[in-house]
Short mmCIF file of C-alpha atoms and ligand atoms in Angstrom, two decimals:
data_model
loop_
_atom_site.label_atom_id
_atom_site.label_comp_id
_atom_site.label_asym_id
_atom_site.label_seq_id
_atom_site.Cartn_x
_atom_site.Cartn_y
_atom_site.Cartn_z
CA UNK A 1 18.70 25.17 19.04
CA UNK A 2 15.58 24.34 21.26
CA UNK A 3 12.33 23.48 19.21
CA UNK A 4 9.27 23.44 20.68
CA UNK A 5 5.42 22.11 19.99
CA UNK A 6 1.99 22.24 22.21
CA UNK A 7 -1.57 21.46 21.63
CA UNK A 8 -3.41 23.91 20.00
CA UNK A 9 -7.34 24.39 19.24
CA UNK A 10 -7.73 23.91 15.34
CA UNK A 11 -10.78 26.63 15.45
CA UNK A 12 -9.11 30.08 14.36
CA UNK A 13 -11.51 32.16 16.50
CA UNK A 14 -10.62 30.39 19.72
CA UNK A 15 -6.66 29.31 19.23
CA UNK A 16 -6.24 28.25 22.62
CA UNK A 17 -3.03 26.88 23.53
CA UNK A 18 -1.90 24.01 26.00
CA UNK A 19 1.09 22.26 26.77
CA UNK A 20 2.01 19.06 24.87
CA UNK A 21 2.27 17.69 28.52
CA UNK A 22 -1.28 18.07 29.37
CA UNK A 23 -3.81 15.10 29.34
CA UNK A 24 -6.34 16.51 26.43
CA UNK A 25 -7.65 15.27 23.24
CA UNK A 26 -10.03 18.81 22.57
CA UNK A 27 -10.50 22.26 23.24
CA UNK A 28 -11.67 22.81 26.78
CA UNK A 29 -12.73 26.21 25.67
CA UNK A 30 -14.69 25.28 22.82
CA UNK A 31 -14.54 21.84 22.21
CA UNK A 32 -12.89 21.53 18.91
CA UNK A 33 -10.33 19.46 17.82
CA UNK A 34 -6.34 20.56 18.85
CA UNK A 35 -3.31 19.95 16.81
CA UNK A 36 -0.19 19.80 17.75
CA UNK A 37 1.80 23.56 16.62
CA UNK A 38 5.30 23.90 15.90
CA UNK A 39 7.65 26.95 16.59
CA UNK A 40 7.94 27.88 13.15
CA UNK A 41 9.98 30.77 13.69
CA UNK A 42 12.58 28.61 15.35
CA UNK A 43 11.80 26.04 12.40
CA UNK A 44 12.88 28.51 10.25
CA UNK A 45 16.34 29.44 10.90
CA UNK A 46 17.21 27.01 8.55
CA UNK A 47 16.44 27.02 5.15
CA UNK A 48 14.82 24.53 3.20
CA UNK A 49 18.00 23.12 1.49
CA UNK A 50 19.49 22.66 4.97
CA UNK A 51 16.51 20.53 6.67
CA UNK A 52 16.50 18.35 3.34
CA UNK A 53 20.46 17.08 4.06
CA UNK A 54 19.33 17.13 7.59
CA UNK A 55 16.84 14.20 6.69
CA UNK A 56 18.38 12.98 4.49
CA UNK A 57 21.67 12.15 5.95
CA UNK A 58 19.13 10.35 9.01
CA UNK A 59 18.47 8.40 6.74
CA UNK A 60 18.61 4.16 7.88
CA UNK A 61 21.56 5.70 10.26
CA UNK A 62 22.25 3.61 13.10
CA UNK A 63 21.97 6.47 15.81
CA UNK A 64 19.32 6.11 17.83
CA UNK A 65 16.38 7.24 17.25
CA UNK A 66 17.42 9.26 13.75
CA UNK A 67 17.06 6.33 11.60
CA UNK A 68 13.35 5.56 12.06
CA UNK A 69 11.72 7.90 9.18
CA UNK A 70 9.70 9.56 11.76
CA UNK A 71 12.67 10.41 14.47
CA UNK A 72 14.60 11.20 11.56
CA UNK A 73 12.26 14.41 11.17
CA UNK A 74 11.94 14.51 15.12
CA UNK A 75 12.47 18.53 15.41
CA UNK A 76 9.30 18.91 13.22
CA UNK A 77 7.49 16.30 14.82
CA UNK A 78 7.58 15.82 19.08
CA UNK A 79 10.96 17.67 19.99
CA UNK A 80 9.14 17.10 23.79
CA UNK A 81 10.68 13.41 24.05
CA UNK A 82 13.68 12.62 25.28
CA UNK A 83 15.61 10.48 22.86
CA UNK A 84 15.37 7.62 25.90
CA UNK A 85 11.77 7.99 25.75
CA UNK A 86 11.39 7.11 22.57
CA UNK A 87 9.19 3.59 21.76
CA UNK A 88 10.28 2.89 17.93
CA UNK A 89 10.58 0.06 16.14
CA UNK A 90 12.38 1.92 13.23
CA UNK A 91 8.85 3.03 11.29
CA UNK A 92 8.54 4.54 8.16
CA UNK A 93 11.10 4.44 5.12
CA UNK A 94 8.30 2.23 3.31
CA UNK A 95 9.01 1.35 -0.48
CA UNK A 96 7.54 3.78 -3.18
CA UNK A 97 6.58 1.15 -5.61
CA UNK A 98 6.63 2.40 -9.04
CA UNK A 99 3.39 0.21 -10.63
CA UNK A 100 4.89 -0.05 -13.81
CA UNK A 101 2.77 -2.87 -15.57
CA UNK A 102 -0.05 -1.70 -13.62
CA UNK A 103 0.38 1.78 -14.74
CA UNK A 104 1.01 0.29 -18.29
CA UNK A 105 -2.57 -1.69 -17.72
CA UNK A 106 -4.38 1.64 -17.14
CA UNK A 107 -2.30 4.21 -19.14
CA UNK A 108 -0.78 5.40 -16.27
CA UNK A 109 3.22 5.70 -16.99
CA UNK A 110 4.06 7.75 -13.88
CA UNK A 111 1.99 5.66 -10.87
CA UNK A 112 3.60 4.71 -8.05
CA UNK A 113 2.16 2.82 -4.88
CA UNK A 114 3.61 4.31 -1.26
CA UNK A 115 4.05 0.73 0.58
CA UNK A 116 2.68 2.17 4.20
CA UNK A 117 1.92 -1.31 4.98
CA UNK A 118 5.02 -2.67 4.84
CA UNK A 119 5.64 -1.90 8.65
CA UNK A 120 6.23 -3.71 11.93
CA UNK A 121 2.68 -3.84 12.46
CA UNK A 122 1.38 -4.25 8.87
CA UNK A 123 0.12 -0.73 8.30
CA UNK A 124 0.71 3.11 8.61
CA UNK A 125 -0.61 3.34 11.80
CA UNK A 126 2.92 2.57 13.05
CA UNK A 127 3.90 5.89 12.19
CA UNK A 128 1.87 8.10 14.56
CA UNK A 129 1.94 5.15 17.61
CA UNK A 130 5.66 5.70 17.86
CA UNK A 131 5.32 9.25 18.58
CA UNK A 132 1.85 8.74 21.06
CA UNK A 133 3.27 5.92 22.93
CA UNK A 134 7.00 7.92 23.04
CA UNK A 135 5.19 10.76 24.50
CA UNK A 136 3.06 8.13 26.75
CA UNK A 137 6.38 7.23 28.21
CA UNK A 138 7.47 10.99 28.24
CA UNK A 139 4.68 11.59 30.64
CA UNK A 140 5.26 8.90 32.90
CA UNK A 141 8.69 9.58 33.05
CA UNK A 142 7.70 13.03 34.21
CA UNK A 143 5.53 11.46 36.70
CA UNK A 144 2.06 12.00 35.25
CA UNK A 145 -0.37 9.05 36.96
CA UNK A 146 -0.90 7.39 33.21
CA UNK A 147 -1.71 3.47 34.32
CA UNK A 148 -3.36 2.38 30.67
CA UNK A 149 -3.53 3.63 27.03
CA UNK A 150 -6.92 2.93 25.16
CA UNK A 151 -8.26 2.70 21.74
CA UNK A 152 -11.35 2.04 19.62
CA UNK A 153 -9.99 0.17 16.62
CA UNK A 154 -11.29 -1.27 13.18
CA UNK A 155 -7.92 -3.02 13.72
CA UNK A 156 -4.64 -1.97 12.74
CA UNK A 157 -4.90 1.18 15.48
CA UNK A 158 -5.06 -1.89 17.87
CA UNK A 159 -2.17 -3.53 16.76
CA UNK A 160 -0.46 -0.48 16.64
CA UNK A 161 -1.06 -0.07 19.55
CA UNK A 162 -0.92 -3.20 21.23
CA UNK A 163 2.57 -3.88 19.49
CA UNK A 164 4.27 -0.40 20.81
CA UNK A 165 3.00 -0.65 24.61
CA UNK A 166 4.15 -4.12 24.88
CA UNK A 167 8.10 -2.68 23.56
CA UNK A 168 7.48 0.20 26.21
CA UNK A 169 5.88 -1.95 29.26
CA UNK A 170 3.07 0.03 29.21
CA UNK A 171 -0.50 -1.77 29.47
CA UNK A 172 -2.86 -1.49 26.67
CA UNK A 173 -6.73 -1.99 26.05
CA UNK A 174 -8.41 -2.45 22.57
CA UNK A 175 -12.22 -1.98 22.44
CA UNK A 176 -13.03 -3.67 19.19
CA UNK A 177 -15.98 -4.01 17.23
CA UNK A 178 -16.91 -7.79 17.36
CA UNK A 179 -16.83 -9.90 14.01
CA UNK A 180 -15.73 -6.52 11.69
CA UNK A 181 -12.16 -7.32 11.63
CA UNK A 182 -9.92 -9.17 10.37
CA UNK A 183 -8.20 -12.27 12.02
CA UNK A 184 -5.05 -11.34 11.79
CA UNK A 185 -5.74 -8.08 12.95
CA UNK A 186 -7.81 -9.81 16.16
CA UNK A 187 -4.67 -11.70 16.76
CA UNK A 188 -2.30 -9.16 17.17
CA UNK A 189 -3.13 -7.37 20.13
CA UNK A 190 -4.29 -10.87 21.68
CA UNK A 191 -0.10 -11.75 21.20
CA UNK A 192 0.73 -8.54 22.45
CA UNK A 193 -0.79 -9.20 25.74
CA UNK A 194 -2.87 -6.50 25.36
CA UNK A 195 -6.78 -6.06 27.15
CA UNK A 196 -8.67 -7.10 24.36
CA UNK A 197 -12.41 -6.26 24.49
CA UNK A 198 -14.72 -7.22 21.74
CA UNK A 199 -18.05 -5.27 21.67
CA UNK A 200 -21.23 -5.84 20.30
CA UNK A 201 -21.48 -2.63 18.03
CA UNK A 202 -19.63 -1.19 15.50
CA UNK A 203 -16.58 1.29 15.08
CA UNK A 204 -18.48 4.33 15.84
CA UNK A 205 -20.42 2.58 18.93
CA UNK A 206 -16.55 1.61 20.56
CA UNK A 207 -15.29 5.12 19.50
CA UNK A 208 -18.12 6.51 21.68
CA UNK A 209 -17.16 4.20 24.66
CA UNK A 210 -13.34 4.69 24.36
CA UNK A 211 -14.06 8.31 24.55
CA UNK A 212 -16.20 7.79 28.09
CA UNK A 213 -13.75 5.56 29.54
CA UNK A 214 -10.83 8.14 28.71
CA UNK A 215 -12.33 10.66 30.64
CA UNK A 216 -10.76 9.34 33.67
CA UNK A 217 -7.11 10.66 33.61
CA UNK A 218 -5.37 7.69 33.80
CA UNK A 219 -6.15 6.16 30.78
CA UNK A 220 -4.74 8.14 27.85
CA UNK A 221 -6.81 8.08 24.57
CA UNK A 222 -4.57 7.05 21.61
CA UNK A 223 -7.33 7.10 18.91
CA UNK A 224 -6.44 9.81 16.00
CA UNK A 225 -8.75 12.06 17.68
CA UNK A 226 -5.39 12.37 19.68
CA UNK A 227 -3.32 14.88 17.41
CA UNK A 228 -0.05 13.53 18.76
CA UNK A 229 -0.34 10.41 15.69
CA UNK A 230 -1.11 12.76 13.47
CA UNK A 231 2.39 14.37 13.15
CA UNK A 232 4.06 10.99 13.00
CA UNK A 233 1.65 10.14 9.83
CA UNK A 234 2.82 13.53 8.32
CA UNK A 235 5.91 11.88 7.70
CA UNK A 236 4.81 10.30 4.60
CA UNK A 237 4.02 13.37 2.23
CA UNK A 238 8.06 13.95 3.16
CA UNK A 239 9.36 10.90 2.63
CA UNK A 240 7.40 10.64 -0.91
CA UNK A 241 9.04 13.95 -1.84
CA UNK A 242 12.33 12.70 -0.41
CA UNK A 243 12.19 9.53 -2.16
CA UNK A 244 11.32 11.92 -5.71
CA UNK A 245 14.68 13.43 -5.11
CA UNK A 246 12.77 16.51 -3.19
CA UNK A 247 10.01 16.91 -5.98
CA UNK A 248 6.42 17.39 -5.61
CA UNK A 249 3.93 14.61 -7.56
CA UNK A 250 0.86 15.80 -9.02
CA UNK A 251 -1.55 13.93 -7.59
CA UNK A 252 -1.54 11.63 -4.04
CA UNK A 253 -4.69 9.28 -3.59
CA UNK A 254 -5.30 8.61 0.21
CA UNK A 255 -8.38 6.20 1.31
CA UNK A 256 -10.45 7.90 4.23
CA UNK A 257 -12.28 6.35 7.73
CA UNK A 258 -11.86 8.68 10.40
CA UNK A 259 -9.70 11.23 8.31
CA UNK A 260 -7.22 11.58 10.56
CA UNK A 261 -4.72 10.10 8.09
CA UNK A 262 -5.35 12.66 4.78
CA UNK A 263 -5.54 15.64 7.15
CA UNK A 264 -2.00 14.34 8.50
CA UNK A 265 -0.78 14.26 4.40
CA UNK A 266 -2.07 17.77 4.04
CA UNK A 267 0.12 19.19 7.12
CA UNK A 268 3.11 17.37 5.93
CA UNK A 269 2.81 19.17 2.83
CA UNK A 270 2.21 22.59 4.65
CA UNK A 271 5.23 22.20 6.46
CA UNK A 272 7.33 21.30 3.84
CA UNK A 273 5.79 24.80 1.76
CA UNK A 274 6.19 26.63 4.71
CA UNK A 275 10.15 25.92 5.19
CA UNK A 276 10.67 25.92 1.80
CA UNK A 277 11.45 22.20 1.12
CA UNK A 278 9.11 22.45 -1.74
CA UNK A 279 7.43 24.82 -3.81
CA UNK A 280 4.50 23.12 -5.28
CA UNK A 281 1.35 21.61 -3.88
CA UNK A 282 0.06 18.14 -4.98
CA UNK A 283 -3.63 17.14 -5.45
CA UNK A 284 -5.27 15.22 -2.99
CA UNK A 285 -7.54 12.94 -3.43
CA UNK A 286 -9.91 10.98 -0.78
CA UNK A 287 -11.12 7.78 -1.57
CA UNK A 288 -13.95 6.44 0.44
CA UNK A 289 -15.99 3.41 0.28
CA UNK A 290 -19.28 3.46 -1.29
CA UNK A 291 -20.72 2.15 1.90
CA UNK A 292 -19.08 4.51 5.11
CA UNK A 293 -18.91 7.59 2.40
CA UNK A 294 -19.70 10.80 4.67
CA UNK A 295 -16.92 13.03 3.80
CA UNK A 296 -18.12 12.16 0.15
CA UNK A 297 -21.78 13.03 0.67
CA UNK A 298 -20.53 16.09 1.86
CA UNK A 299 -18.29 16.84 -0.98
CA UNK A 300 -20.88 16.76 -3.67
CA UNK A 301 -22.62 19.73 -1.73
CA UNK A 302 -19.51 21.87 -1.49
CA UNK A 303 -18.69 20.64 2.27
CA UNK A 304 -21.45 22.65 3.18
CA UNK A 305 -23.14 20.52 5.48
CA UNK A 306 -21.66 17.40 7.24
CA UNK A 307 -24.19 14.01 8.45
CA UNK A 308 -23.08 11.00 9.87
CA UNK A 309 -24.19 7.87 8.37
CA UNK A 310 -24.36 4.32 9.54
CA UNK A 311 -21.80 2.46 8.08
CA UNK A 312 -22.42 -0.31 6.03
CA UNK A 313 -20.52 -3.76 5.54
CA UNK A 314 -17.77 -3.25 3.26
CA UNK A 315 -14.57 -5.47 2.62
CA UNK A 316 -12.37 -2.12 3.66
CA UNK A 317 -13.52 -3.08 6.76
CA UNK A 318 -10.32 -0.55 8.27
CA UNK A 319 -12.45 2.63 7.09
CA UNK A 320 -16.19 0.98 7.65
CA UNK A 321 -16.38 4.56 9.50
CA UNK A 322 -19.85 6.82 9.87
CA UNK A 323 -19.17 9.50 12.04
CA UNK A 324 -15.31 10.53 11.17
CA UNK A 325 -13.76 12.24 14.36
CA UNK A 326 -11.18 14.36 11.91
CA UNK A 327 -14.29 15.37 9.76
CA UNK A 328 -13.31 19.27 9.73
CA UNK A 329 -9.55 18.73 9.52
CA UNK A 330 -9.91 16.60 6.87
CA UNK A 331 -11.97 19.08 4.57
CA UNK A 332 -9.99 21.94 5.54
CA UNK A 333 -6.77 20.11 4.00
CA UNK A 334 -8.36 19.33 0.93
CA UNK A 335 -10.13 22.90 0.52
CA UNK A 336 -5.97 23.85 0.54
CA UNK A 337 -5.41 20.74 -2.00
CA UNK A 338 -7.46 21.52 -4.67
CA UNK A 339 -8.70 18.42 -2.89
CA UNK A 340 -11.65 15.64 -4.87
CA UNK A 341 -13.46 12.88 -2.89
CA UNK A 342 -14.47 9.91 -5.02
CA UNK A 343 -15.98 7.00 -4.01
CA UNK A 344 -15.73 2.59 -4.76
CA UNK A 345 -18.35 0.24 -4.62
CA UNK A 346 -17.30 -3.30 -3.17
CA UNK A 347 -17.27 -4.74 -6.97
CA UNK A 348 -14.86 -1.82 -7.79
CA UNK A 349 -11.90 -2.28 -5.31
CA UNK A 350 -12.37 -6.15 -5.12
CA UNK A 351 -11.76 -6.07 -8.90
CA UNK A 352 -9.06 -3.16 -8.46
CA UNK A 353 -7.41 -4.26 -5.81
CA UNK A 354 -7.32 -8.44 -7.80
CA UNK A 355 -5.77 -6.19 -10.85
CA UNK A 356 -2.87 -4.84 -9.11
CA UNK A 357 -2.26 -7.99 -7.52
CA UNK A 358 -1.64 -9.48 -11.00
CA UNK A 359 1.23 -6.91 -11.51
CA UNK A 360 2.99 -7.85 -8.38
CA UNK A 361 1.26 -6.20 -5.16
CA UNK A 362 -0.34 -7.47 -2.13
CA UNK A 363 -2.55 -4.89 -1.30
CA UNK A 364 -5.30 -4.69 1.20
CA UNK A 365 -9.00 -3.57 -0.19
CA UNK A 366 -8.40 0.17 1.29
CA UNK A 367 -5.78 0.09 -1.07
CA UNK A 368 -7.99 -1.14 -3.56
CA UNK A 369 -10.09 1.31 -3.08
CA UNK A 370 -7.83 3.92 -3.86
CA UNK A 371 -6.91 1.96 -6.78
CA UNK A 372 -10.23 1.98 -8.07
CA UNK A 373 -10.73 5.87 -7.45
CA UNK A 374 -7.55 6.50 -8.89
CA UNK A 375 -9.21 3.85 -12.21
CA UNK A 376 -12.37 6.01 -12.01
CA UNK A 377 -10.68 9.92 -11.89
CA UNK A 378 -8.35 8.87 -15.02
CA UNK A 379 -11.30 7.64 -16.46
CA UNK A 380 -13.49 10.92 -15.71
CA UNK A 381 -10.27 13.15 -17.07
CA UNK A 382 -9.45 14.37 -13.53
CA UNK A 383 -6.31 12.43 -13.39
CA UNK A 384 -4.05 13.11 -16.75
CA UNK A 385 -2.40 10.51 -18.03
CA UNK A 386 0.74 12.10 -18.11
CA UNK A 387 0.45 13.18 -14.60
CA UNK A 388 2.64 11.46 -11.72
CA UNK A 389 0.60 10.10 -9.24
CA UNK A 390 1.25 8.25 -5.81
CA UNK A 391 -1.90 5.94 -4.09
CA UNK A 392 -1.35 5.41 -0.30
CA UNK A 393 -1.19 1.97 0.25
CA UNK A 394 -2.48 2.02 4.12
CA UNK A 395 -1.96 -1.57 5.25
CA UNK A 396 -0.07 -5.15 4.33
CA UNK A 397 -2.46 -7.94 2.20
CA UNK A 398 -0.68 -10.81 4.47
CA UNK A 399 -3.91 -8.82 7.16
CA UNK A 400 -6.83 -9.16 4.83
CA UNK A 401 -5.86 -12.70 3.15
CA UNK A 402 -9.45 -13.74 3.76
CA UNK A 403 -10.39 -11.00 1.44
CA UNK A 404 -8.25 -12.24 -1.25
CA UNK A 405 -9.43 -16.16 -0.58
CA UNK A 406 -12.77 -15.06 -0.70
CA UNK A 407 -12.32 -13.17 -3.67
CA UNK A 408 -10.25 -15.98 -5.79
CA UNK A 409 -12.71 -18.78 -4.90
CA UNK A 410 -15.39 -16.60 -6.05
CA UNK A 411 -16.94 -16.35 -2.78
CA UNK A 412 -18.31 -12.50 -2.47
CA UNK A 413 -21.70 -11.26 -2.70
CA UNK A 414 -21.82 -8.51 -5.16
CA UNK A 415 -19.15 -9.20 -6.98
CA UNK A 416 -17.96 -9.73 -10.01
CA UNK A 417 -14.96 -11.80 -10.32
CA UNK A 418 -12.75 -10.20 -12.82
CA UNK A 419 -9.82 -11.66 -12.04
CA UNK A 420 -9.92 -14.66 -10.12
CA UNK A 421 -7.45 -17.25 -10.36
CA UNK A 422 -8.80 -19.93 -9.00
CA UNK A 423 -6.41 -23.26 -8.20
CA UNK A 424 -7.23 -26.51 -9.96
CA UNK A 425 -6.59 -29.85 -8.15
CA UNK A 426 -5.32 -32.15 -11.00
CA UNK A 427 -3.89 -35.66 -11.14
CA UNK A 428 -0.37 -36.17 -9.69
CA UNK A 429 1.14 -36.86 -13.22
CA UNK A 430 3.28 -35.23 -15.50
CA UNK A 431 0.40 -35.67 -18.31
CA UNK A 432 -1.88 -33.89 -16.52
CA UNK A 433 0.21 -30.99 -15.65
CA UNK A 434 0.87 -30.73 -19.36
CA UNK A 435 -2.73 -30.67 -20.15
CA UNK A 436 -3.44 -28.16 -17.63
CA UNK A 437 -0.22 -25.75 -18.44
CA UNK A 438 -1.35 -26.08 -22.17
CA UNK A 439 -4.83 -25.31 -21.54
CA UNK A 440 -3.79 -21.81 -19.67
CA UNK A 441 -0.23 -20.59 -20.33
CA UNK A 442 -2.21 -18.70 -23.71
CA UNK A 443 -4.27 -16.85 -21.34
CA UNK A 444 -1.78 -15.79 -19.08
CA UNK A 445 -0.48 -12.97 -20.53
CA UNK A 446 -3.95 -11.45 -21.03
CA UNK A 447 -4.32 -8.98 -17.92
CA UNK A 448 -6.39 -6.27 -19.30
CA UNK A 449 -8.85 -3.68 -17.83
CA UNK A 450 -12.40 -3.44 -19.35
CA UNK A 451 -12.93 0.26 -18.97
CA UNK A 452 -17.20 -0.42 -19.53
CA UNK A 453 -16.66 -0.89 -15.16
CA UNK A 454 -15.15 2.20 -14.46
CA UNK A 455 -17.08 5.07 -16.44
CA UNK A 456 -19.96 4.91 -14.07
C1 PLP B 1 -6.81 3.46 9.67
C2 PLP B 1 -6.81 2.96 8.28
C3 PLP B 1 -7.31 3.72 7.21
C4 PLP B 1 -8.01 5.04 7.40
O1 PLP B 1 -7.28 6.06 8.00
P1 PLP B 1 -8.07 7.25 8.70
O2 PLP B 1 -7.06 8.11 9.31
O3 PLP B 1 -8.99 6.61 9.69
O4 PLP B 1 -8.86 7.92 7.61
C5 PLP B 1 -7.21 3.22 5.94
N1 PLP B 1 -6.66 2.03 5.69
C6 PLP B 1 -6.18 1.26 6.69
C7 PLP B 1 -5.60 -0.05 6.36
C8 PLP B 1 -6.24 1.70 8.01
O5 PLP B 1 -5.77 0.92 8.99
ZN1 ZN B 2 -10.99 26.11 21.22
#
C-alpha cells in the first residue's frame, strides 16, 4: 500500500493543495496557514483494530525507524521519507505518570502526568523535529538547494533543533530572544554547534525576523508555523490512548505559546475518530499564563475576536508568547473539543508546580501551569473528581532548575512560597543532625493544598 500526504491550506474556502516537497510554510493563494493532509481513503482500508496492533507491535522494536513512537505511526504521519532519511533519536514513548499522591492531595484519583519532557532534548519538541529535519534531509536528498534550517525559539525549539541537525549534518541557526531563556536551554544549541544568535527583543520580535530571513529558499523555516512538526506532536494524543489500553480520558490539559502544540493534540484525536481507533472525544483544555494569555482573552468573548498582546515576564518563559502563529488552528480544535482556556498567575504555577514536586515530579513551570489550571477547573466544578484526566507535561525540570532554586530560597517577586524547602547548614555533628531531624520529621508528612488560593 502507498500512503500519501501534501500541504494543504487550513481555510475551507480556498483548500489549495501543494506538494509536501515544496518549500512553503502558508497559502500562496490566500495566505493562511497549511497543514499537512493525509490520504484518508487509503488510511482507511484498514480498520481501526488493525492500525492499533500495527502500533502497537512497533512498539520499542529494534527495526529501524518503527521503534521511535513517532516512526512507529509513520504511514499517518510523513510516509514522504525514505526510511534512510530519517533523523531520529528514538522520540516519544514518554512515561504516563499516574500522580497518585498528588491526585490524592487534590481529590483527583484518576490524574495522570504525560512525561513529554523526558526526551533527548528535554521536551516535546523532539517529536515534530524528527519528522521536519527527516523531511529536511528528504529534500536534500532529492536535490532541493536547502544550505540552513532556522528557528525563532523561547528555547527548547532551539535545542530541538540544534540537537537533530547536528545527528543529520545539516547546519542550524537559532535566533533567540536575549536574557528570556533558560541556561540550559542557551547551552544546548551552543554544544550542538549550532549558529546561535541572541537578539535584543523578545519571542515575537525573533519570530518576525526568522520569518524575513526564511524567505530566501535556502533556509528552511522549522518554527511550528511549519505544519510538518505538527504531525510528529500528534503522536501524543495516540500514545496516551495506547498507553490506556486504547481508551479515551476525559479530560487532557495542554499549556499554550504559539498553539501549535494543542492544535497538534486535537488532530491526533481526529485521526484516531476518523479510523476508528476510538470512539470518544476528550476535553481539552488550554492553559495559558496570566501574563502572554491571548488565546484566553479571546476565549472569554466566544473566540470572536483575536488581539495580540505584549507578553509579559513570566517564569513559563517557553510560552512568554503574544502574537501565537497557530492562533486559528488552535481555536478551531478546541471549538471540536468542547475545548476551555484557563489561565495561572506566576504565584499559581510556582506554588503548583513546588506541590507536585513534593509527590515525586520534576516539572518545569509550563507544567505547572497546567497543574494549576487543572487545581483551578476542579475547583470551579469543570473538572469532576471522578473524571480521568491527563496534564501535558511539555518539558524536563533538570531545564528550568533556576526556577526551582529561585523558588526554594524564596527568591521570586510575587510569590508566595507555599512550599519551599529550604536547606539548613548545621554543625557537622551527630547532635545537631538530631536536633534538626527532630525539629522537622513531624512536619514532613504535612503536604496539603489550601484551596482559599485556587477559588479565585
Ligand atoms: C514550546 C513549548 C510550549 C508551548 O507549545 P506551543 O506549541 O508553542 O503552544 C510549552 N511548554 C514548553 C516547555 C515548550 O517548550
Ligand atoms: Zn489558501
Amino acid at each position: 500500500m502507498s500512503y500519501k500526504c501534501w500541504f494543504q491550506c487550513i481555510d475551507p474556502e480556498c483548500g489549495e493543495k501543494y506538494p509536501i516537497s515544496t518549500v512553503i510554510y502558508r497559502c500562496k493563494k490566500c495566505d493562511s496557514l497549511l497543514e499537512v493532509s493525509h490520504d484518508m481513503g487509503a488510511l482507511a482500508e484498514h480498520d481501526g483494530p488493525w492500525w492499533r496492533e500495527l502500533f502497537s507491535g512497533r512498539y520499542k522494536s529494534s527495526s529501524w525507524p518503527y521503534g521511535s513512537a513517532v516512526w512507529g505511526k509513520k504511514e499517518w504521519i510523513c510516509p514522504a521519507v525514505d526510511d534512510k532519511n530519517v533523523v531520529s533519536m528514538y522520540e516519544g514513548d514518554s512515561n504516563l505518570f499516574w500522580a497518585e499522591r498528588l491526585g490524592k492531595i487534590i481529590g483527583l484519583e484518576d490524574l495522570w502526568i504525560k512525561l513529554c519532557g523526558n526526551s533527548h532534548t528535554g521536551s516535546f519538541k523532539d517529536l515534530g523535529m524528527t519528522v521536519l529535519v527527516s523531511m529536511v534531509k528528504q529534500m536534500i536528498s532529492e536535490g532541493s538547494g536547502i544550505r540552513a534550517v532556522a528557528c525563532a525559539s523561547t528555547g527548547d525549539t532551539s535545542a530541538a533543533l540544534a540537537s537533530y541537525c547536528a545527528a543529520a549534518g545539516i547546519p542550524s541557526v537559532v535566533l533567540l530572544p536575549a536574557g528570556k531563556i533558560s541556561a540550559a536551554q542557551l547551552i544546548q544549541p551552543i554544544s550542538n554547534g549550532s549558529i546561535t544568535l541572541c537578539l535584543d527583543t523578545d519571542f515575537d520580535g525573533c519570530m518576525a525576523v526568522v520569518k524575513e530571513l526564511t524567505k530566501e529558499n535556502w533556509i528552511y523555516l522549522a518554527n511550528s508555523m511549519n505544519s510538518l512538526r505538527i504531525e510528529g506532536q500528534k503522536t501524543v494524543s495516540i500514545e496516551i490512548v495506547q498507553q490506556f489500553d486504547w481508551n479515551v480520558p476525559d479530560v487532557v490539559v495542554i499549556p499554550g505559546g504559539n498553539l501549535g502544540n494543542v492544535s497538534a493534540l486535537g488532530k491526533g484525536f481526529e485521526m484516531m475518530l476518523e479510523l476508528g481507533l476510538i470512539s470518544k472525544r476528550p476535553r481539552i483544555v488550554c492553559a495559558q499564563a496570566a501574563r502572554a494569555n491571548p488565546l484566553y482573552l479571546s476565549y472569554l468573548k466566544g473566540f470572536e475576536e483575536f488581539k495580540p498582546v505584549e507578553a509579559g515576564k513570566t517564569l513559563a518563559s517557553a510560552i512568554q508568547i503574544g502574537n501565537p502563529v497557530s492562533f486559528n488552528k488552535a481555536v478551531a480544535a478546541l471549538r471540536r473539543f468542547n475545548g476551555i482556556v484557563e489561565q495561572a498567575t506566576e504565584d499559581e504555577l510556582a506554588n503548583a508546580s513546588a506541590l507536585a514536586d513534593l509527590t515525586g515530579l520534576y516539572n518545569c513551570p509550563h507544567t505547572g501551569v497546567a497543574l494549576a489550571v487543572t487545581f483551578k477547573l476542579l475547583r470551579q466544578g469543570k473538572i469532576r473528581p471522578s473524571d480521568k484526566v491527563v496534564v501535558i507535561s511539555t518539558a524536563h525540570g533538570l531545564k528550568f532548575s533556576q526556577f526551582k532554586t529561585d523558588y526554594h530560597l524564596r527568591r521570586l517577586e510575587g510569590v508566595t512560597f507555599d512550599y519551599a524547602n529550604q536547606p539548613e547548614e548545621i554543625g557537622a555533628d551527630l547532635d545537631s543532625v538530631k536536633r534538626a531531624l527532630d525539629r522537622r520529621i513531624g512536619e514532613w508528612q504535612s503536604v496539603e493544598i489550601d484551596w482559599s488560593k485556587w477559588e479565585r
